[in-house]
Coordinates of C-alpha atoms in Angstrom, one line a residue:
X1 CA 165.4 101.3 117.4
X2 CA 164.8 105.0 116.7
X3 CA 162.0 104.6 114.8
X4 CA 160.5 102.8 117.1
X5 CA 160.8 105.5 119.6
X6 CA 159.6 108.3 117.5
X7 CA 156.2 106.3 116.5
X8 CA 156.2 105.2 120.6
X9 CA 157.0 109.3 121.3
X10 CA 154.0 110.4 118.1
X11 CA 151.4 108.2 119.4
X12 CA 152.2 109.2 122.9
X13 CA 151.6 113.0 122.2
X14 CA 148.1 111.9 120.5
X15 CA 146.7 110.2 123.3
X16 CA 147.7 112.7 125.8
X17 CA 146.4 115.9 123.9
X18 CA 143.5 117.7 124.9
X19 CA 140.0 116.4 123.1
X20 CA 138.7 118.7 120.4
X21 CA 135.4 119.4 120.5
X22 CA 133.5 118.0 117.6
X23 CA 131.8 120.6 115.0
X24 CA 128.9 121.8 115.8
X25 CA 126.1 120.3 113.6
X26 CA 124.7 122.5 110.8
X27 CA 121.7 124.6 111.2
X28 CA 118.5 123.0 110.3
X29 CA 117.0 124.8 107.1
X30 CA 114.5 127.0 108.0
X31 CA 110.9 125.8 107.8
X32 CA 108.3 126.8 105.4
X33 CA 105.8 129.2 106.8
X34 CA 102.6 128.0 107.9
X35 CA 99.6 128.4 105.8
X36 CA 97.1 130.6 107.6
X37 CA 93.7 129.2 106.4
X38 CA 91.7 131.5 104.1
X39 CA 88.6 133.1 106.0
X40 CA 85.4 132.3 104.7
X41 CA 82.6 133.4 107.1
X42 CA 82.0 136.6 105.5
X43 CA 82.0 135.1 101.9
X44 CA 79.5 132.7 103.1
X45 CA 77.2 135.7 105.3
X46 CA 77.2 137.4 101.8
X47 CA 76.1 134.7 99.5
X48 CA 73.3 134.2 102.5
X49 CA 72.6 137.8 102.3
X50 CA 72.2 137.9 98.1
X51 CA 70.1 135.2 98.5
X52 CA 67.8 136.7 100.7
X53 CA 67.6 139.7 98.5
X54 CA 67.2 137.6 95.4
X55 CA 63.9 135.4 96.8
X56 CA 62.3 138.3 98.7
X57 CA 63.1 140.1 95.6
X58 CA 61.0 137.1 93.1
X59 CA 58.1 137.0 95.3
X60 CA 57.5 139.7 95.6
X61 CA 57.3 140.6 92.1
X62 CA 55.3 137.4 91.8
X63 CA 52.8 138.8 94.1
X64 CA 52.8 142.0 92.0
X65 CA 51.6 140.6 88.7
X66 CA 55.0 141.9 87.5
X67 CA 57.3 140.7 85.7
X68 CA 56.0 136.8 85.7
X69 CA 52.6 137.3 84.5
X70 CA 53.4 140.4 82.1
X71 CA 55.4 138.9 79.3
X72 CA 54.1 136.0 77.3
X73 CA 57.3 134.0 77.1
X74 CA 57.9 134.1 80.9
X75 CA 56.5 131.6 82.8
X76 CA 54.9 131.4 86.6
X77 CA 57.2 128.2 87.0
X78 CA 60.4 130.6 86.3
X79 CA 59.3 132.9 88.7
X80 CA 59.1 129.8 91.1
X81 CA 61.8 128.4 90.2
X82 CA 64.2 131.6 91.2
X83 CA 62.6 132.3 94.3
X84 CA 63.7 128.3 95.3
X85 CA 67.1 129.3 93.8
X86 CA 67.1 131.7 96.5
X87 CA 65.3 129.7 99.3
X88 CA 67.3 126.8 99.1
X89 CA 70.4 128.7 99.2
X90 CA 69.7 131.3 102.0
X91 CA 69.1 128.2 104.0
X92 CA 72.2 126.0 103.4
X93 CA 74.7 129.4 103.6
X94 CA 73.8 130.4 106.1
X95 CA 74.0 127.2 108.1
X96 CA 77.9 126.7 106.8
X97 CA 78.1 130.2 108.5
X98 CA 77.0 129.0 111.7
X99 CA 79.0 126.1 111.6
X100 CA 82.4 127.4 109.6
X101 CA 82.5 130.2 112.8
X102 CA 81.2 127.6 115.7
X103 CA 82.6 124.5 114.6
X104 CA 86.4 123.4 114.3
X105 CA 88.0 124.3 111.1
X106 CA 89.7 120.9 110.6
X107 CA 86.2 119.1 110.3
X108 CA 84.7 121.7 107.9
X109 CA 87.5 121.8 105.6
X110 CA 86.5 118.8 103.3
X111 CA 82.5 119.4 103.4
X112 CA 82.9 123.3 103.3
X113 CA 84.7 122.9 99.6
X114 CA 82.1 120.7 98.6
X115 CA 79.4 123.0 99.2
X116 CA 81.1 125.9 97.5
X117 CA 81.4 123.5 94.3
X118 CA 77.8 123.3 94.9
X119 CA 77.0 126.6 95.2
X120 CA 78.9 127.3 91.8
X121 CA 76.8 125.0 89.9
X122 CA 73.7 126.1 91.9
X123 CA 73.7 129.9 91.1
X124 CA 75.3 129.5 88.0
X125 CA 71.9 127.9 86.7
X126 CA 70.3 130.2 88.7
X127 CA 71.7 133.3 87.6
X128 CA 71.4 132.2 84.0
X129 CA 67.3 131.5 84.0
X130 CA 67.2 135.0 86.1
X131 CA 69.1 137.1 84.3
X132 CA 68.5 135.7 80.1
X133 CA 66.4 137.2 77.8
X134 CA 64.2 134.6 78.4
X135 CA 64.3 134.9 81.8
X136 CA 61.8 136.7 84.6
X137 CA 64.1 139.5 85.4
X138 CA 66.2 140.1 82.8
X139 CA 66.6 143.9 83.0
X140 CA 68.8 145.0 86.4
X141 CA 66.7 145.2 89.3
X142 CA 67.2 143.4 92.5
X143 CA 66.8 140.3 91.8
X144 CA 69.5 140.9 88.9
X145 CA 72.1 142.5 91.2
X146 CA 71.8 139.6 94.0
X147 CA 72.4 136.6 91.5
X148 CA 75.2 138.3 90.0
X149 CA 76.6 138.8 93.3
X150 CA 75.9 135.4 94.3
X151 CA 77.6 133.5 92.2
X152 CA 80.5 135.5 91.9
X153 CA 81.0 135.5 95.5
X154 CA 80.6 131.6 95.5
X155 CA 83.4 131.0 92.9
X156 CA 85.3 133.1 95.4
X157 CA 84.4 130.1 98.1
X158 CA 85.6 127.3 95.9
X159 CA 88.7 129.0 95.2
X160 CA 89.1 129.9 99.4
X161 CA 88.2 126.1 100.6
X162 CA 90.3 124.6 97.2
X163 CA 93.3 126.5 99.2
X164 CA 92.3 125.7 102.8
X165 CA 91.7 121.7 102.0
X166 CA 95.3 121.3 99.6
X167 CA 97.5 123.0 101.8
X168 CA 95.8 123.0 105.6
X169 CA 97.2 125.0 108.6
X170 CA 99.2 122.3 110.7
X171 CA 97.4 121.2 113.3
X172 CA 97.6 122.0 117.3
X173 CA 97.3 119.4 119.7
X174 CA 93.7 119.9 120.2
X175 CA 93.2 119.2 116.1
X176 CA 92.9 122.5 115.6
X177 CA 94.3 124.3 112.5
X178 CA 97.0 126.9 113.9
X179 CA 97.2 130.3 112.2
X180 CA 101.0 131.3 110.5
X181 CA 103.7 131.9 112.6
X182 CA 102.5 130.1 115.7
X183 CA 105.1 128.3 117.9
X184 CA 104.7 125.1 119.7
X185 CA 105.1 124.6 123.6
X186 CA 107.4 121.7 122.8
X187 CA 110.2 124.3 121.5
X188 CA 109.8 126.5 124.3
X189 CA 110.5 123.5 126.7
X190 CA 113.3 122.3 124.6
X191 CA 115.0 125.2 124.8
X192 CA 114.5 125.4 128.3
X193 CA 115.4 121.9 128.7
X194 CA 119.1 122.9 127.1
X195 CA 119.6 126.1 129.1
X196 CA 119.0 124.0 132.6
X197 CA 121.8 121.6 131.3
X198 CA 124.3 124.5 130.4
X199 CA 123.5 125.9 134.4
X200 CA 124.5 122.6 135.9
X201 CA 127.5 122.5 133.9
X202 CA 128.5 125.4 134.5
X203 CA 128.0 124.8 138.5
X204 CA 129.7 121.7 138.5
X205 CA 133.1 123.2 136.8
X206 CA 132.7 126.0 139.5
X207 CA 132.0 123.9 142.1
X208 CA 135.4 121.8 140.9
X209 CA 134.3 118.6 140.0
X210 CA 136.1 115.7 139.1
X211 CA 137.0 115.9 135.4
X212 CA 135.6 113.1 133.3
X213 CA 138.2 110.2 132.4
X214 CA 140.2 110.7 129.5
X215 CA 139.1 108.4 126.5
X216 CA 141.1 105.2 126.0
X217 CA 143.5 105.2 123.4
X218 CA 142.9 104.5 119.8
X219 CA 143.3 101.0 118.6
X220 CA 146.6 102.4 116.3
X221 CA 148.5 103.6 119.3
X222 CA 147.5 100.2 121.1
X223 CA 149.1 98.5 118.5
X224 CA 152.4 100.9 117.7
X225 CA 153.1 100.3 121.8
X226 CA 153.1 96.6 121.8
X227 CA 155.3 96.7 118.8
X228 CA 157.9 99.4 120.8
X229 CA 157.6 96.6 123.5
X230 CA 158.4 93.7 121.5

């Protein structure tokens, strides 16, 4: 009856209106910056540099009679001992150096932060046989100066490679870490991916192509006509 005809007329309207487009989706968040890794190929250049000072410094004095053989409770064995404080580290800084500037990052991250834990502990003991009353150079001098600077400069490392290895750089293709703010090639051809599908679009409604078949009806107007019909 004339219900039956208004559903029949309702549903009809529905399934011949124009599709809406669907919402657009909602913006991604925005990503986190990239960490920039911390630079440490000057830190290291400068604890190879105090070290330097600090050995050349010691034997040189030991050479001079003075300080190691002046004092009676200063040994010759301190007086060894800090210029292998400063050997020894000279050496190993200034290979990490070589390798921190010629090397990859990625695979220096882990044993770099090792060695500056190393370093900590290393001129820590050294800088406190140096330096003590007790020591062979406990008045300021070079030898004074360039442990200070050494292990104040290494705690500087630890803190530098603690950073780089707990929250790394992400990583390039080639495994290497990628400074902030860098962009990936993928995005670029993405983008250019979606403008080349808007141009063809756009070429075929100019070019008047067929438009695409409507969508079949819903299943609820499916099942209001067959019950007009019966």
């Amino acid at each position: 009856g004339e219900d039956s005809t208004t559903l029949r007329t309702i549903m009809m309207s529905e399934a011949g209106a124009a599709p809406v487009d669907p919402a657009p989706p909602a913006p991604a968040p925005a990503p986190a910056p990239a960490h920039a890794l911390l630079d440490t190929s000057w830190p290291w250049g400068l604890v190879a540099l105090a070290s330097l000072i600090e050995f050349a410094a010691a034997a040189d004095a030991e050479n001079n009679g003075s300080p190691c053989d002046a004092p009676l409770n200063v040994t010759r064995s301190k007086c060894n001992w800090a210029i292998a404080v400063g050997v020894i580290a000279f050496v190993l800084a200034l290979a990490i150096m070589f390798c921190v500037i010629f090397l990859k990052r990625a695979a220096m991250l882990l044993p770099e932060c090792v060695m500056a834990g190393f370093f900590c502990i290393w001129w820590a003991v050294g800088t406190a046989v140096n330096t003590s009353v007790l020591g062979p150079f406990p008045d300021v001098g070079n030898v004074y100066y360039a442990s200070w600077v050494a292990i104040f400069t290494s705690a500087y490392l630890l803190y530098a490679t603690t950073v780089n290895v707990t929250m790394p750089a992400p990583e390039s293709e080639e495994g290497e870490p990628k400074p902030a703010g860098a962009r990936t090639g993928t995005s670029r051809a993405h983008r250019g991916h979606k403008r080349d599908e808007g141009a063809e679009r756009s070429s075929a409604t100019a070019a008047g192509a067929a438009p695409t078949a409507p969508e079949p009806l819903a299943p609820e107007a499916e099942y209001a006509d067959a019950a007009v019909a019966e």
